[in-house]
Every structure is written in C-alpha cells, then in structure tokens.
C-alpha cells in the first residue's frame, strides 16, 4: 500500500502518514491557524447560512498581525 | 448526547402528562420498556424524533391525529388542547431541554393541521440557563437528522439503512459524526479568505507581485471550475454506477433462475419416471392377485384334504395293496400264484374274484400319489405369495412417496420461476454494456480533470514561490503575502488531514463492523466498507470473495452491526481528538433507541444482538412486546438495565381483555379494561 498515493490539491499524501505528522511539519503559526480554523468551523457546524470568511480572516490577522 | 428523560403531553396514545426517566450510566446503560401491540412503542420511539426533528417515521399511520383521541373527544368545540414532547439530554458538558409543542383549537371532531414550534434551552456548566437561538440547527449539529436514523430506529425496518440510495445520505451525515465535516468546510472556506487577502496584494504589491497574483487568481478560477466539474462528474458516475448495478442484479437473477429452470426440468423428468414406476407396481400387484390370489385361501384346505385322504387310506379305501390289474391277470391265466387252477365258478375262482372288488386301480393310486405330493408345497406357495404381495405394497408406497415429493418440489420451482419478473436477457446485457461504456467515458473525464487539478496546484505552488521572491515594497502588501502563504499552507495541511481521516475512519469502521457482525451471525459472511464508504457483504468460497445477496435478517444484522460500529467509533474518535484540541468526556456519545429491536430475527440472533448492543451502545432504550422481549432478550439485557417499565395498555374493548406481564418474579398489569383507550408509562424500576 505504500506506493499508493492520494492526490489532494496537488499534494501527494503517502499512505501511512499520520495527522500528527502533518501537524508537526507545520510552523507554529500554521499550527495555530489550523487549530483555530477547525474550532471556528466546528462551533458553527449547525449554521448552514453561516459565512466563515470574516471569522477566518480575523483569525489569520490575529496570528499574523 | 445522553438522554435524561422524555415527557409526553397528550401525545397520541399517551394522554395527559407522562414522563419516563432515562438517565443511565456505563454499568447499566439500558432502559427496557415493554408494551403490547398497539400500546405505543412505535409512538414512544417517534416521540424522540418528533421532539428533535419534528418528524415521525412513515410507518406511523394517521399522522395528523397527534392529540390523544379521548382528550380531543372530550374537548368542547372552540377550546384548545396542547400536544408536546420534551426531551432532556446532555451533550458535551451541557444540559439541554428541547420542547416541541403545539396548541390546536377544536373546530370539529377531526384534528386539523397545526404547526408545532420547537424551543431549546441549555444549561451551561456554571448553572446558568439560556435559550438557544437556532434550535433546529443546533440539534442538527448535535445529532444530524440522517445519522439519527441510525440511533432511533424500528428494528423491523432498519435494514433500509443499508439499502442502496438511502445509504448516500447516511454517508453524508457520518462525516459530521466522525469529524470530517468541519475539515471539509474549512477547505471550502479558506480560498475565500485568501482571495480577500490577495486583493490587497494586487492593489499594493507593485507590478511584479500584482502580475503574479493575477496569474494565481486565473489559476484559482480554473481550479474552482475544475472542482465544480469534478463534483458533477462524480455524481453522474455514482448515478450511472447505481443504474449499472441494478441491471447487473437483474442479470444475476437470470443467472440465478437458470439452475432453477434446470432443476425443474430434471424434477419433471424424474416425476414422470416415478409415476410410471408407481403404476407398474400397481399393475404387477393386480396380476399377482388374479393369477395366484386363490393360494391365500388354501390355508385350511390342504390340511383337511390330507386328513380326508388319510382316513380313506386307513379304511382301506385308498389305495389298495393289491392292484386290480394283477387279479385280472390271475383270472385270465386260470391259475393262482399258489398253483391252484382257477376254473370259472369254482370256489378258488370265486375267492380270487372277490379280491378283484377289493383291489384298487393303478391310475387311482397314481392320482392319489400325485395329489398328496402337491398338498405340501401349497403352503410354501402361499407364504411366497404373501411375501411378494408385501414387497409390492412396499414398492407402491415408496413410489407414491417419491411422486408426492417430486410434485411438491416441482410446484415450488414453478412458483419461483413464476415470481421472478425478468426482462429479456439480451436487452439487459445491451443496456449493461452501454452503461459500462458511459461509465468508462465519465471515468476518463474524471481522470483528466484530476490531472488538470494537479497541474494547476503545481502551477499555483510555483507562482506562490515566485510571489514570495518578488520585491514588494509596500508594507501592507508584504503582510497580505505572508498571510496568504499561511492560509495556503494551512489549506494544504487540512487536505492532507481530510485524506488521512477518511482512510483511517473507513479502515476502523470496516474492522469494527466485521468484528461486530461476526459476533452476531453464524453465517460465514463478511461485511466490507469500500473506499467510497459503500457497504457490501461477501462470502469466501475457496479463496474467492463472492457477493452475498442479503436477506432481510442479514440486512438487519448488518445494519445493527453498522450502528454499533459507528456508535463506538464516534466515541473513540472524539476521545483521541487531534487537530481540534481536546474534547469533552462524553464527546461522540449517542444513545440507541430501538423499537421492535429484534425484528424477525430468530432466538439465537436475538440473543446475540441483545448482547452485542448492551455492550456497545453507551445508552440503549429498548422497546419490546412480551413475545419479543421475554426469554433470551430479557436474560441478556437485565444485568445492564437501569430503568424497567411497561407501557400499560388501557382499552375499552369489551370482554375479559386483562393481561399481566411477569418481570423478575413479579406480576404487573400489561393490558387493562378502561373507560378510554390510552396508554400509561409505568415505571417498574
């Protein structure tokens, strides 16, 4: 299975790679933003009419002021 | 989500206000409710879905008669009655109370249509309470409607869960349950954020950077268009594949009917043969009776004949020691054997002549000897006749049985062939090949679009790198560029995470499903969750995996195993939460509420399912009738039961209708005569 690759947005993901590894390869800022983005999305999962753009943009600006 | 209680107000059979406590813990996660047919088990199950989603299952008849009939009848025209269901539950550290209610003004005996309203309150860990603004959406985020069907279900209908078509929706909702949805949403939302950021870059970034950004924007647009096309293509492909599968199914039925046809022909021939063998045996018996039947009645005849001959013999009547022919010879010769001359009318002549009368004929003696020789074998012949007759009767019996058996089998096979409605094989095959062709074209296009997406992504990467090298003097533009880079890499990481999670969840769900299914069924069938989250069942025949046509029972077990596996995995995944950070203690916990949980399963399966569910569900509410629930089910579940109750039926039916139920050595009312038809929730423990 190791030779198999998933293609996602042009990035080949080798099977067997873990979520933890993905997180470790990120910089501190990237990790912080990723966590924040998922928090925001999860909190508003029930709101179909919700537009995340502003909240996410605010999160980016918070991390890179 | 852990259920705490349910309160019904004038909800169909349940008149007035009735509450049932459902709080449970991990040691005793089960609430067991007994109810006769019509007592309201299905209503009770539907009370949960009505409170949470405002819907009831299709099998609830007369859905507009929501208010208890007796309450409605007694209500004066112009007055209003209330119907409501309140469910209290806790979820991820918060207590919730959902109330769906409606008041209906009586215009006539018919209950009119009403629009119930839903309210949701939450109590925070600090004890403060607040009204939730978007109650329905919040409930959907706690337990999505599609997934709820896996947790609130009618056992007899649960197999629908794994039927084609229905599963697509379940599949979508599982994403919410198993934490894929927020990742997908983030991936969809981040490009919008990026566009806002890069707008600044274009405005203030100088010629070079702005130019690169414009190129990236073009690429982004192409990417969006390609992604849209991919979505359409994939959905087309799914439709076509489903169509092809159903055609293949029909073809398989043809293949299945071929052996039936062959068997019916063979059975038909054998039946003909059996019928003639039976007729031949009957004819043989007739011949035997006609030719030798008399022998059966010679039983006493031979004995009496022998006795008669013996007595004649003893009387000297038969046979004589002297032959008449010998005496005649002496008389003809005129001389006795002693030498005395035998002159006619002399004393010696008269004497010898007297002997002539007493002598027997040679012919008579021969006849006698022949006759006596035949008397003895007559009895043996009679015995043999009896044996032959018995053998023939046995043969006739066996042939008759064979004919009956074959006639039954043939009728059965005739019926099977009659019931299968089949289209022409050739037309089906043509259709299948045409669909195959169309599927091939779609798959090619999907491949091309994916390759294009890959190229675009590479180009975007390239351009992004170029962008980072481009000289940007404006501070705002520099900031926008760093932020855009950040968003891009987070998006890529999320895409990786989504792929990893999808594969991880599929693999674990598959393993769990296999384990649960195996613990229930005695069949050597193996369920598999494919890469596209499709559920199939196959069996291993000498190393070859063959698909199994699922029976209702099998589908029920498959669905129950799936529910149990999803329930378990939802908890596990939330416990080991990763990128989102730590989650609360009860995250991913959902109750299973089931009516007629054991459907049409036989006793062994009922026992195995009860055992599996009691161990796997964090909270289980089981609704059963006496006939379904007593015996193995109750034995398996009782150690895990924290609440035991009876939905007591009150009926106006005349006659002696009372019935009791015996639970843990005590007798409780099950059905009672009353002045109005309604049901009451009675708590036993």
XYZ file of C-alpha atoms in Angstrom:
750
model
C 0.000 0.000 0.000
C 2.968 2.261 0.489
C 3.384 3.049 -3.172
C -0.186 4.273 -3.372
C -0.765 7.959 -3.258
C -3.793 10.066 -2.705
C -3.855 13.241 -4.617
C -5.309 16.186 -2.852
C -4.959 19.655 -4.196
C -1.825 18.552 -5.999
C -0.137 17.251 -2.872
C 0.667 13.597 -2.842
C -0.086 12.064 0.534
C 1.804 8.905 1.209
C -0.310 6.260 2.923
C 0.695 5.694 6.496
C 1.320 9.362 7.194
C -0.494 10.420 10.315
C -2.406 13.501 11.293
C 0.180 14.096 13.974
C 2.983 14.099 11.385
C 1.101 16.599 9.250
C 0.763 18.873 12.273
C 4.416 18.504 13.199
C 5.518 19.571 9.747
C 3.752 22.906 10.203
C 5.224 26.065 11.662
C 3.872 27.341 14.971
C 1.782 29.957 13.169
C 0.374 27.453 10.717
C -0.485 25.066 13.536
C -2.203 27.827 15.472
C -4.258 28.896 12.468
C -5.240 25.321 11.603
C -6.491 24.711 15.123
C -8.359 27.997 15.196
C -9.979 27.337 11.801
C -11.244 23.934 12.904
C -12.563 25.393 16.151
C -14.499 28.054 14.269
C -15.891 25.618 11.728
C -16.901 23.112 14.373
C -18.616 25.722 16.507
C -20.713 26.861 13.542
C -21.291 23.453 12.010
C -25.021 23.738 12.601
C -25.422 27.031 10.823
C -25.873 26.419 7.106
C -26.293 30.142 6.461
C -23.018 30.961 8.179
C -20.293 32.645 6.147
C -16.971 31.827 7.719
C -14.857 34.282 5.691
C -14.808 37.159 8.177
C -14.172 34.997 11.217
C -11.401 33.115 9.467
C -9.865 36.326 8.166
C -9.888 37.716 11.706
C -8.148 34.572 12.887
C -5.425 34.991 10.245
C -4.906 38.621 11.228
C -4.747 37.652 14.867
C -1.958 35.189 14.177
C -0.109 37.433 11.730
C -0.978 40.900 12.983
C -25.721 13.017 23.661
C -27.092 11.208 26.676
C -30.829 11.073 27.213
C -32.082 12.078 30.634
C -35.861 11.924 30.309
C -38.797 12.220 27.984
C -42.134 13.850 28.790
C -45.175 13.305 26.613
C -48.227 15.546 26.737
C -51.391 14.283 25.031
C -49.080 12.686 22.510
C -51.236 10.169 20.628
C -51.926 7.196 22.961
C -50.241 8.928 25.882
C -52.974 11.049 27.482
C -52.118 13.941 29.807
C -48.548 14.394 31.009
C -46.337 11.324 31.320
C -42.625 11.173 31.988
C -40.081 8.426 31.735
C -36.657 8.738 33.307
C -33.820 7.590 31.082
C -30.694 8.541 32.988
C -28.201 5.731 32.880
C -24.539 5.043 33.400
C -21.899 2.923 31.708
C -22.547 -0.023 34.031
C -26.267 -0.131 33.355
C -26.811 1.662 30.068
C -30.148 0.053 29.219
C -33.752 1.221 29.631
C -36.187 -1.566 28.805
C -39.842 -0.849 28.087
C -42.462 -3.494 27.481
C -45.685 -2.840 25.634
C -48.386 -4.880 23.910
C -49.130 -4.437 20.228
C -50.698 -1.023 19.806
C -49.590 0.090 23.281
C -47.468 2.839 21.750
C -43.939 1.516 21.387
C -43.600 2.996 17.907
C -45.242 6.204 19.153
C -42.759 6.363 22.003
C -39.864 5.964 19.560
C -41.348 8.603 17.306
C -41.791 10.981 20.223
C -37.993 11.344 20.250
C -37.717 12.102 16.544
C -40.709 14.409 16.685
C -39.207 16.389 19.549
C -35.800 16.566 17.894
C -36.718 16.957 14.231
C -40.486 17.439 14.005
C -40.861 14.259 12.004
C -42.257 10.818 12.572
C -41.441 7.687 10.650
C -43.530 6.790 7.624
C -44.972 3.744 9.330
C -46.922 5.901 11.789
C -50.446 5.938 10.468
C -52.807 8.909 10.646
C -50.021 11.322 11.456
C -52.438 14.216 11.852
C -54.142 12.618 14.872
C -51.472 13.829 17.232
C -53.622 14.635 20.258
C -54.952 11.711 22.306
C -58.363 10.765 20.843
C -60.180 10.719 24.208
C -58.786 14.138 25.154
C -59.843 15.535 21.772
C -63.337 13.984 22.023
C -63.897 15.486 25.472
C -62.704 18.936 24.368
C -65.567 21.413 23.752
C -65.656 22.973 20.278
C -63.782 26.268 20.362
C -61.371 25.185 23.107
C -57.735 24.313 22.546
C -55.671 21.291 23.507
C -51.932 21.008 23.730
C -49.638 18.343 22.382
C -45.987 18.326 23.338
C -42.882 16.257 23.753
C -39.983 17.366 25.879
C -36.655 15.603 25.816
C -33.923 16.373 28.292
C -30.416 15.351 27.434
C -26.846 16.330 27.989
C -24.214 16.737 25.337
C -20.555 17.586 25.630
C -20.809 19.024 29.081
C -24.057 20.898 28.667
C -27.607 20.065 29.668
C -30.283 20.611 27.047
C -34.049 20.684 27.127
C -35.862 20.532 23.820
C -39.591 21.137 23.733
C -41.697 20.742 20.640
C -45.290 21.722 21.195
C -48.444 22.913 19.528
C -51.874 24.037 20.652
C -54.791 23.091 18.459
C -58.196 24.756 18.561
C -61.096 22.377 18.105
C -63.255 23.231 15.098
C -64.655 19.743 14.540
C -64.103 16.147 15.567
C -61.310 15.927 13.014
C -57.981 17.203 14.231
C -56.748 19.916 11.932
C -53.237 20.597 10.755
C -51.019 22.520 13.136
C -47.525 23.872 13.114
C -45.596 22.925 16.194
C -42.823 25.158 17.465
C -39.542 23.991 18.841
C -37.657 25.540 21.711
C -34.259 24.645 23.071
C -32.685 25.652 26.322
C -29.216 24.917 27.520
C -27.695 24.963 30.940
C -24.042 25.811 30.994
C -21.628 24.081 33.356
C -21.848 27.149 35.644
C -25.581 26.524 36.058
C -26.803 29.484 34.043
C -29.546 28.740 31.550
C -30.136 30.293 28.163
C -32.407 29.955 25.178
C -30.715 28.665 22.059
C -31.339 30.923 19.064
C -31.247 28.404 16.243
C -32.755 25.381 17.990
C -33.260 23.151 14.973
C -29.823 23.841 13.518
C -28.220 23.269 16.905
C -29.993 19.924 17.256
C -28.747 19.009 13.789
C -25.219 19.817 14.838
C -25.561 17.634 17.932
C -27.121 14.721 16.087
C -27.666 15.201 12.348
C -31.026 14.037 11.064
C -29.532 11.465 8.720
C -27.410 9.920 11.426
C -30.303 9.980 13.873
C -31.917 7.259 11.780
C -29.070 5.044 12.872
C -29.773 5.768 16.500
C -33.579 5.973 16.664
C -34.956 3.122 14.659
C -37.520 0.440 14.138
C -35.750 -2.903 14.155
C -38.047 -4.293 11.516
C -37.165 -1.510 9.136
C -33.565 -0.896 9.983
C -32.398 -2.900 7.016
C -33.388 0.138 4.915
C -30.292 1.767 6.304
C -28.022 -0.389 4.201
C -30.178 -0.325 1.100
C -28.868 1.417 -1.965
C -29.788 5.078 -2.177
C -30.654 5.530 1.494
C -27.049 4.989 2.368
C -25.824 8.022 0.424
C -27.497 10.349 2.929
C -26.272 8.370 5.888
C -22.796 8.532 4.402
C -23.000 12.321 4.225
C -24.112 12.622 7.823
C -21.495 10.237 9.076
C -18.999 12.894 8.062
C -20.476 15.173 10.684
C -20.468 12.472 13.291
C -16.941 11.405 12.595
C -15.403 14.888 12.408
C -14.862 15.165 8.695
C -17.424 17.854 8.036
C -15.591 20.735 9.710
C -12.424 19.886 7.796
C -14.322 19.883 4.504
C -15.966 23.170 5.385
C -12.661 24.756 6.287
C -11.138 23.635 2.993
C -14.067 25.201 1.161
C -13.944 28.452 3.124
C -10.226 29.187 3.154
C -9.913 30.154 -0.545
C -12.437 32.936 0.067
C -10.214 34.233 2.855
C -7.234 34.002 0.565
C -8.991 35.987 -2.155
C -9.633 38.816 0.272
C -6.003 38.820 1.345
C -4.585 38.733 -2.158
C -6.858 41.589 -3.239
C -4.693 43.760 -1.001
C -1.583 42.309 -2.524
C -2.738 43.118 -6.043
C -3.608 46.650 -5.029
C -0.365 47.459 -3.246
C 2.139 44.855 -4.364
C 3.791 46.614 -7.303
C 3.829 45.417 -10.921
C 5.707 42.190 -10.465
C 3.850 40.842 -7.429
C 0.487 42.061 -8.749
C 1.152 40.335 -12.059
C 1.977 37.072 -10.321
C -1.092 37.388 -8.123
C -3.291 37.938 -11.162
C -1.875 34.778 -12.698
C -2.580 32.940 -9.450
C -6.152 34.262 -9.485
C -6.644 32.920 -13.004
C -5.310 29.576 -11.859
C -7.630 29.689 -8.852
C -10.589 30.293 -11.105
C -9.588 27.387 -13.291
C -9.216 25.268 -10.193
C -12.675 26.215 -8.934
C -14.197 25.434 -12.317
C -12.398 22.088 -12.479
C -13.529 21.230 -8.972
C -17.120 22.052 -9.867
C -16.864 19.857 -12.937
C -15.354 17.066 -10.872
C -18.289 17.207 -8.458
C -20.799 16.940 -11.298
C -18.834 14.143 -12.927
C -18.601 12.187 -9.701
C -22.303 12.480 -9.056
C -23.047 11.399 -12.657
C -20.707 8.490 -12.195
C -22.483 7.472 -8.991
C -25.871 7.550 -10.751
C -24.574 5.530 -13.686
C -22.881 3.011 -11.436
C -26.070 2.559 -9.443
C -28.003 2.031 -12.662
C -25.472 -0.474 -13.926
C -25.546 -2.327 -10.609
C -29.297 -2.710 -10.748
C -29.058 -4.033 -14.314
C -26.349 -6.436 -13.172
C -28.631 -7.520 -10.353
C -31.346 -8.319 -12.862
C -28.867 -10.247 -14.933
C -27.751 -12.107 -11.864
C -31.350 -13.034 -11.216
C -31.354 -14.504 -14.693
C -28.256 -16.440 -13.836
C -29.924 -17.462 -10.587
C -33.013 -18.635 -12.395
C -31.077 -20.809 -14.851
C -30.289 -23.500 -12.285
C -33.903 -23.344 -11.063
C -35.056 -23.942 -14.615
C -32.625 -26.859 -14.989
C -33.694 -28.327 -11.682
C -37.342 -28.026 -12.591
C -36.706 -29.919 -15.837
C -34.821 -32.652 -14.021
C -37.537 -32.878 -11.362
C -40.173 -33.009 -14.121
C -38.463 -35.964 -15.794
C -37.971 -37.781 -12.554
C -41.610 -37.206 -11.691
C -42.708 -38.868 -14.944
C -40.469 -41.807 -14.212
C -41.732 -42.108 -10.634
C -45.328 -42.014 -11.782
C -44.796 -44.874 -14.285
C -42.835 -46.903 -11.728
C -45.747 -46.462 -9.316
C -48.282 -47.532 -11.987
C -46.152 -50.549 -12.975
C -46.014 -51.724 -9.381
C -49.790 -51.382 -9.050
C -50.298 -53.424 -12.276
C -47.915 -56.120 -11.031
C -49.920 -56.423 -7.857
C -53.168 -56.805 -9.843
C -51.629 -59.605 -11.945
C -50.359 -61.439 -8.890
C -53.754 -61.325 -7.213
C -55.512 -62.503 -10.393
C -53.232 -65.481 -11.035
C -52.220 -66.653 -7.608
C -54.576 -64.929 -5.294
C -56.524 -68.115 -4.547
C -53.457 -69.534 -2.832
C -54.101 -67.173 0.004
C -57.257 -69.143 0.864
C -55.658 -72.641 0.831
C -54.631 -72.360 4.420
C -57.156 -74.971 5.854
C -57.846 -76.691 2.533
C -54.576 -78.634 2.372
C -54.851 -79.825 5.941
C -58.426 -81.061 5.542
C -57.581 -82.772 2.225
C -54.637 -84.589 3.816
C -56.802 -85.692 6.763
C -59.553 -86.897 4.436
C -57.126 -88.982 2.341
C -55.536 -90.404 5.415
C -58.818 -91.626 6.792
C -59.776 -93.180 3.452
C -56.405 -94.872 3.326
C -56.873 -96.234 6.809
C -60.289 -97.565 5.918
C -58.571 -99.423 3.107
C -60.462 -97.402 0.626
C -57.403 -95.882 -0.737
C -55.018 -97.006 -2.056
C -55.333 -100.843 -2.098
C -52.257 -103.059 -1.541
C -53.468 -105.230 -4.406
C -53.817 -103.976 -7.931
C -56.944 -104.868 -9.854
C -54.809 -105.427 -12.968
C -52.889 -108.206 -11.081
C -56.106 -110.052 -10.068
C -57.453 -109.775 -13.619
C -54.207 -111.345 -14.901
C -54.615 -114.353 -12.490
C -58.230 -114.832 -13.588
C -57.191 -114.619 -17.274
C -54.358 -117.127 -16.761
C -56.703 -119.509 -14.859
C -54.048 -120.167 -12.240
C -53.367 -118.642 -8.823
C -49.905 -117.734 -7.648
C -50.100 -120.783 -5.322
C -50.712 -123.039 -8.357
C -54.411 -123.747 -7.699
C -56.265 -123.815 -11.015
C -58.882 -121.148 -11.289
C -61.772 -122.627 -13.101
C -64.725 -120.363 -13.648
C -67.281 -120.524 -10.833
C -65.049 -122.797 -8.777
C -64.538 -121.915 -5.096
C -60.914 -120.659 -5.625
C -62.042 -118.681 -8.710
C -64.884 -117.077 -6.684
C -62.406 -116.323 -3.912
C -59.888 -114.606 -6.186
C -62.750 -112.746 -7.927
C -63.822 -111.376 -4.540
C -60.325 -109.910 -4.231
C -60.829 -108.144 -7.540
C -63.538 -105.965 -5.965
C -61.264 -105.059 -3.153
C -58.208 -104.231 -5.298
C -57.519 -100.691 -6.401
C -56.860 -99.232 -9.815
C -53.251 -98.275 -10.722
C -54.486 -94.951 -12.181
C -56.256 -94.055 -8.964
C -53.196 -94.687 -6.918
C -51.023 -92.648 -9.214
C -53.519 -89.786 -8.916
C -53.532 -90.105 -5.182
C -49.801 -90.057 -5.017
C -49.699 -87.010 -7.253
C -52.281 -85.261 -5.116
C -50.568 -85.965 -1.846
C -47.312 -84.722 -3.362
C -48.930 -81.384 -4.119
C -50.511 -80.688 -0.760
C -47.186 -79.936 0.978
C -45.765 -77.280 -1.459
C -49.114 -75.450 -1.421
C -48.323 -73.848 1.959
C -44.883 -72.708 0.752
C -46.511 -71.125 -2.300
C -48.961 -69.334 -0.047
C -46.111 -67.930 2.061
C -44.324 -66.832 -1.066
C -47.468 -65.100 -2.299
C -47.678 -63.173 0.950
C -44.044 -62.109 0.672
C -44.443 -60.988 -2.932
C -47.538 -59.015 -2.062
C -45.816 -57.325 0.863
C -42.835 -56.404 -1.319
C -45.122 -54.976 -3.958
C -47.065 -52.931 -1.420
C -43.803 -51.518 -0.119
C -42.706 -50.618 -3.617
C -46.022 -48.944 -4.365
C -45.769 -46.961 -1.132
C -42.240 -45.809 -1.882
C -43.100 -44.783 -5.429
C -46.168 -42.905 -4.195
C -43.997 -41.007 -1.689
C -41.483 -40.212 -4.388
C -44.235 -38.899 -6.661
C -45.614 -36.680 -3.862
C -42.192 -35.325 -3.009
C -41.391 -34.562 -6.612
C -44.776 -32.942 -7.179
C -44.130 -30.661 -4.201
C -40.658 -29.765 -5.375
C -41.885 -29.056 -8.881
C -44.665 -26.778 -7.624
C -42.111 -24.938 -5.541
C -39.816 -24.438 -8.506
C -42.703 -23.435 -10.768
C -43.632 -20.786 -8.227
C -40.096 -19.493 -8.033
C -39.881 -19.102 -11.775
C -43.294 -17.512 -11.970
C -42.409 -14.917 -9.326
C -39.217 -13.673 -10.901
C -40.114 -10.836 -13.198
C -37.397 -10.621 -15.701
C -36.689 -8.577 -18.698
C -35.200 -10.019 -21.769
C -31.614 -11.055 -21.127
C -30.330 -9.623 -24.361
C -31.870 -6.219 -23.776
C -30.427 -6.226 -20.271
C -26.986 -7.140 -21.491
C -27.075 -4.400 -24.143
C -28.166 -1.928 -21.516
C -25.403 -3.024 -19.201
C -22.746 -2.685 -21.882
C -23.995 0.733 -22.844
C -23.868 1.840 -19.211
C -20.396 0.382 -18.914
C -19.353 2.489 -21.884
C -20.804 5.651 -20.401
C -19.155 4.915 -17.068
C -15.847 4.492 -18.875
C -16.210 7.899 -20.544
C -17.014 9.567 -17.204
C -14.084 7.870 -15.523
C -11.746 9.076 -18.245
C -13.011 12.610 -17.869
C -12.646 12.403 -14.077
C -9.059 11.260 -14.584
C -8.383 14.158 -16.916
C -9.910 16.715 -14.536
C -7.919 15.311 -11.628
C -4.726 15.551 -13.659
C -5.629 19.123 -14.561
C -6.215 19.937 -10.904
C -2.827 18.510 -10.087
C -1.172 20.652 -12.768
C -2.990 23.763 -11.563
C -1.926 23.070 -7.985
C 1.690 22.749 -9.102
C 1.463 25.972 -11.035
C -0.098 27.746 -8.065
C 2.722 26.432 -5.920
C 5.245 27.680 -8.428
C 3.606 31.075 -8.670
C 3.335 31.330 -4.911
C 7.072 30.746 -4.666
C 7.675 33.364 -7.343
C 5.422 35.674 -5.404
C 7.459 35.231 -2.258
C 10.625 36.154 -4.171
C 9.122 39.184 -5.878
C 10.165 42.504 -4.486
C 7.350 44.126 -2.559
C 7.998 47.481 -1.067
C 4.594 48.194 0.404
C 4.192 47.013 3.997
C 0.500 46.191 3.572
C 1.281 44.062 0.540
C 4.068 42.206 2.390
C 1.669 41.408 5.195
C -1.008 40.274 2.762
C 1.510 38.000 1.074
C 2.618 36.358 4.351
C -0.991 35.881 5.382
C -1.897 34.358 2.038
C 1.078 31.975 2.302
C -0.111 30.990 5.749
C -3.666 30.338 4.559
C -2.387 28.312 1.597
C -0.262 26.013 3.675
C -2.999 25.524 6.275
C -5.402 24.607 3.491
C -2.930 22.063 2.128
C -2.420 20.593 5.589
C -6.204 20.323 6.032
C -6.457 18.493 2.726
C -3.876 16.024 3.953
C -5.704 15.648 7.251
C -9.010 15.035 5.458
C -7.456 12.274 3.355
C -5.818 10.718 6.410
C -9.012 10.885 8.464
C -11.167 9.469 5.701
C -8.904 6.499 5.233
C -8.433 5.987 8.953
C -12.163 6.119 9.642
C -13.014 3.821 6.752
C -10.430 1.290 7.876
C -11.510 1.353 11.513
C -15.211 1.334 10.740
C -14.602 -1.616 8.449
C -12.689 -3.542 11.126
C -15.287 -2.756 13.798
C -18.152 -3.682 11.502
C -16.515 -7.012 10.692
C -15.944 -7.759 14.376
C -19.498 -6.915 15.454
C -21.097 -8.716 12.535
C -19.034 -11.813 13.208
C -20.013 -11.812 16.880
C -23.688 -11.934 15.910
C -24.050 -14.115 12.861
C -23.228 -17.789 12.440
C -23.002 -17.325 8.679
C -19.599 -17.129 7.087
C -20.369 -13.728 5.595
C -18.062 -10.739 5.784
C -19.227 -7.117 5.527
C -16.884 -4.636 3.909
C -16.842 -0.871 3.772
C -15.322 0.116 0.452
C -13.074 3.090 -0.263
C -16.220 5.041 -1.250
C -17.841 4.131 2.102
C -20.110 1.646 0.381
C -21.368 -1.295 2.378
C -21.158 -4.748 0.824
C -21.450 -8.300 2.069
C -19.462 -11.170 0.635
C -18.548 -14.739 1.451
C -15.297 -16.513 0.964
C -15.615 -19.545 -1.295
C -12.286 -21.328 -1.553
C -10.343 -18.100 -1.522
C -12.698 -16.251 -3.855
C -14.835 -13.431 -2.490
C -18.380 -13.664 -3.774
C -21.076 -11.078 -3.116
C -23.918 -12.332 -0.944
C -27.488 -11.384 -1.789
C -28.612 -10.018 1.559
C -31.742 -11.370 3.228
C -33.934 -9.254 5.485
C -32.485 -10.860 8.590
C -28.992 -10.454 7.277
C -29.652 -6.817 6.412
C -30.971 -6.242 9.926
C -27.852 -7.694 11.456
C -25.682 -5.779 9.018
C -27.459 -2.543 9.912
C -27.308 -3.204 13.638
C -23.613 -4.002 13.341
C -23.126 -0.804 11.380
C -24.980 1.230 14.007
C -22.951 -0.347 16.770
C -19.699 0.228 14.876
C -20.492 3.881 14.078
C -21.552 4.460 17.672
C -18.336 3.006 19.019
C -16.105 4.782 16.514
C -17.772 8.149 17.110
C -16.792 7.880 20.769
C -13.273 6.656 20.098
C -12.501 9.328 17.543
C -13.635 12.143 19.788
C -11.599 10.732 22.671
C -8.378 10.907 20.675
C -9.205 14.281 19.122
C -6.272 15.709 17.274
C -6.033 18.991 15.420
C -9.101 20.470 17.102
C -7.562 20.012 20.527
C -9.004 18.047 23.450
C -12.676 17.211 23.550
C -15.041 16.736 26.450
C -15.505 13.457 28.252
C -18.766 12.346 26.615
C -17.926 13.515 23.091
C -19.228 11.242 20.379
C -21.665 9.546 22.740
C -25.091 8.830 21.269
C -27.990 6.777 22.580
C -29.584 3.985 20.611
C -33.377 3.871 20.875
C -34.977 0.932 19.167
C -38.466 -0.302 18.668
C -39.040 -3.979 17.861
C -35.319 -4.187 18.030
C -35.118 -7.779 17.151
C -37.480 -7.665 14.223
C -37.946 -11.023 12.659
C -34.696 -12.440 13.948
C -34.738 -15.916 15.409
C -33.886 -16.629 19.040
C -30.148 -17.153 18.567
C -29.790 -13.888 16.717
C -31.986 -12.049 19.235
C -29.688 -13.209 21.984
C -26.516 -12.286 20.099
C -27.877 -8.872 19.074
C -29.008 -8.085 22.638
C -25.608 -8.992 23.965
C -23.750 -7.011 21.304
C -25.873 -3.882 21.751
C -25.865 -3.915 25.526
C -22.103 -3.896 25.420
C -21.610 -1.481 22.569
C -24.133 1.302 22.997
C -23.284 3.894 25.620
C -27.032 4.229 26.227
C -29.741 1.930 24.986
C -33.521 2.282 25.099
C -35.253 -0.926 24.014
C -38.979 -1.202 23.300
C -40.334 -4.721 23.123
C -43.535 -6.700 23.387
C -43.897 -9.637 25.736
C -43.347 -12.119 22.942
C -40.243 -10.363 21.657
C -38.727 -9.422 24.937
C -39.224 -12.212 27.405
C -36.829 -15.110 27.254
C -33.370 -14.676 25.846
C -33.586 -10.933 25.273
C -34.538 -10.128 28.835
C -31.968 -12.577 30.190
C -29.216 -10.938 28.171
C -30.244 -7.363 28.870
C -31.391 -7.472 32.508
C -27.919 -7.196 34.043
C -27.485 -3.901 32.149
C -30.940 -2.456 32.837
C -31.208 0.699 34.918
C -34.831 1.526 34.065
C -37.557 -1.025 33.523
C -41.056 -0.031 32.522
C -44.311 -1.137 30.998
C -46.426 0.856 28.575
C -49.703 -0.220 30.124
C -52.484 -0.510 27.561
C -55.929 0.726 28.672
C -58.643 -0.429 26.360
C -62.384 -0.039 26.017
C -62.619 -3.396 24.238
C -65.407 -5.489 25.776
C -64.817 -8.860 27.401
C -62.025 -10.109 29.524
C -59.030 -8.396 27.996
C -56.811 -8.092 31.043
C -53.309 -9.375 30.734
C -50.300 -9.225 33.039
C -46.594 -9.382 32.497
C -44.203 -11.188 34.769
C -40.859 -9.488 35.306
C -38.235 -10.561 37.787
C -40.746 -12.747 39.578
C -43.393 -10.026 39.960
C -46.592 -9.594 38.018
C -47.517 -6.207 36.519
C -50.573 -5.014 34.565
C -49.955 -5.235 30.811
C -53.449 -4.712 29.408
C -56.404 -3.387 31.402
C -60.039 -2.615 30.633
C -60.768 1.115 30.941
C -63.222 3.845 30.057
C -60.997 5.320 27.396
C -58.332 3.939 25.079
C -54.944 5.201 26.130
C -51.555 4.086 27.355
C -49.678 4.806 30.535
C -45.973 4.738 31.190
C -45.475 2.662 34.321
C -42.080 2.556 35.955
C -41.048 -0.757 37.481
C -37.567 0.271 38.454
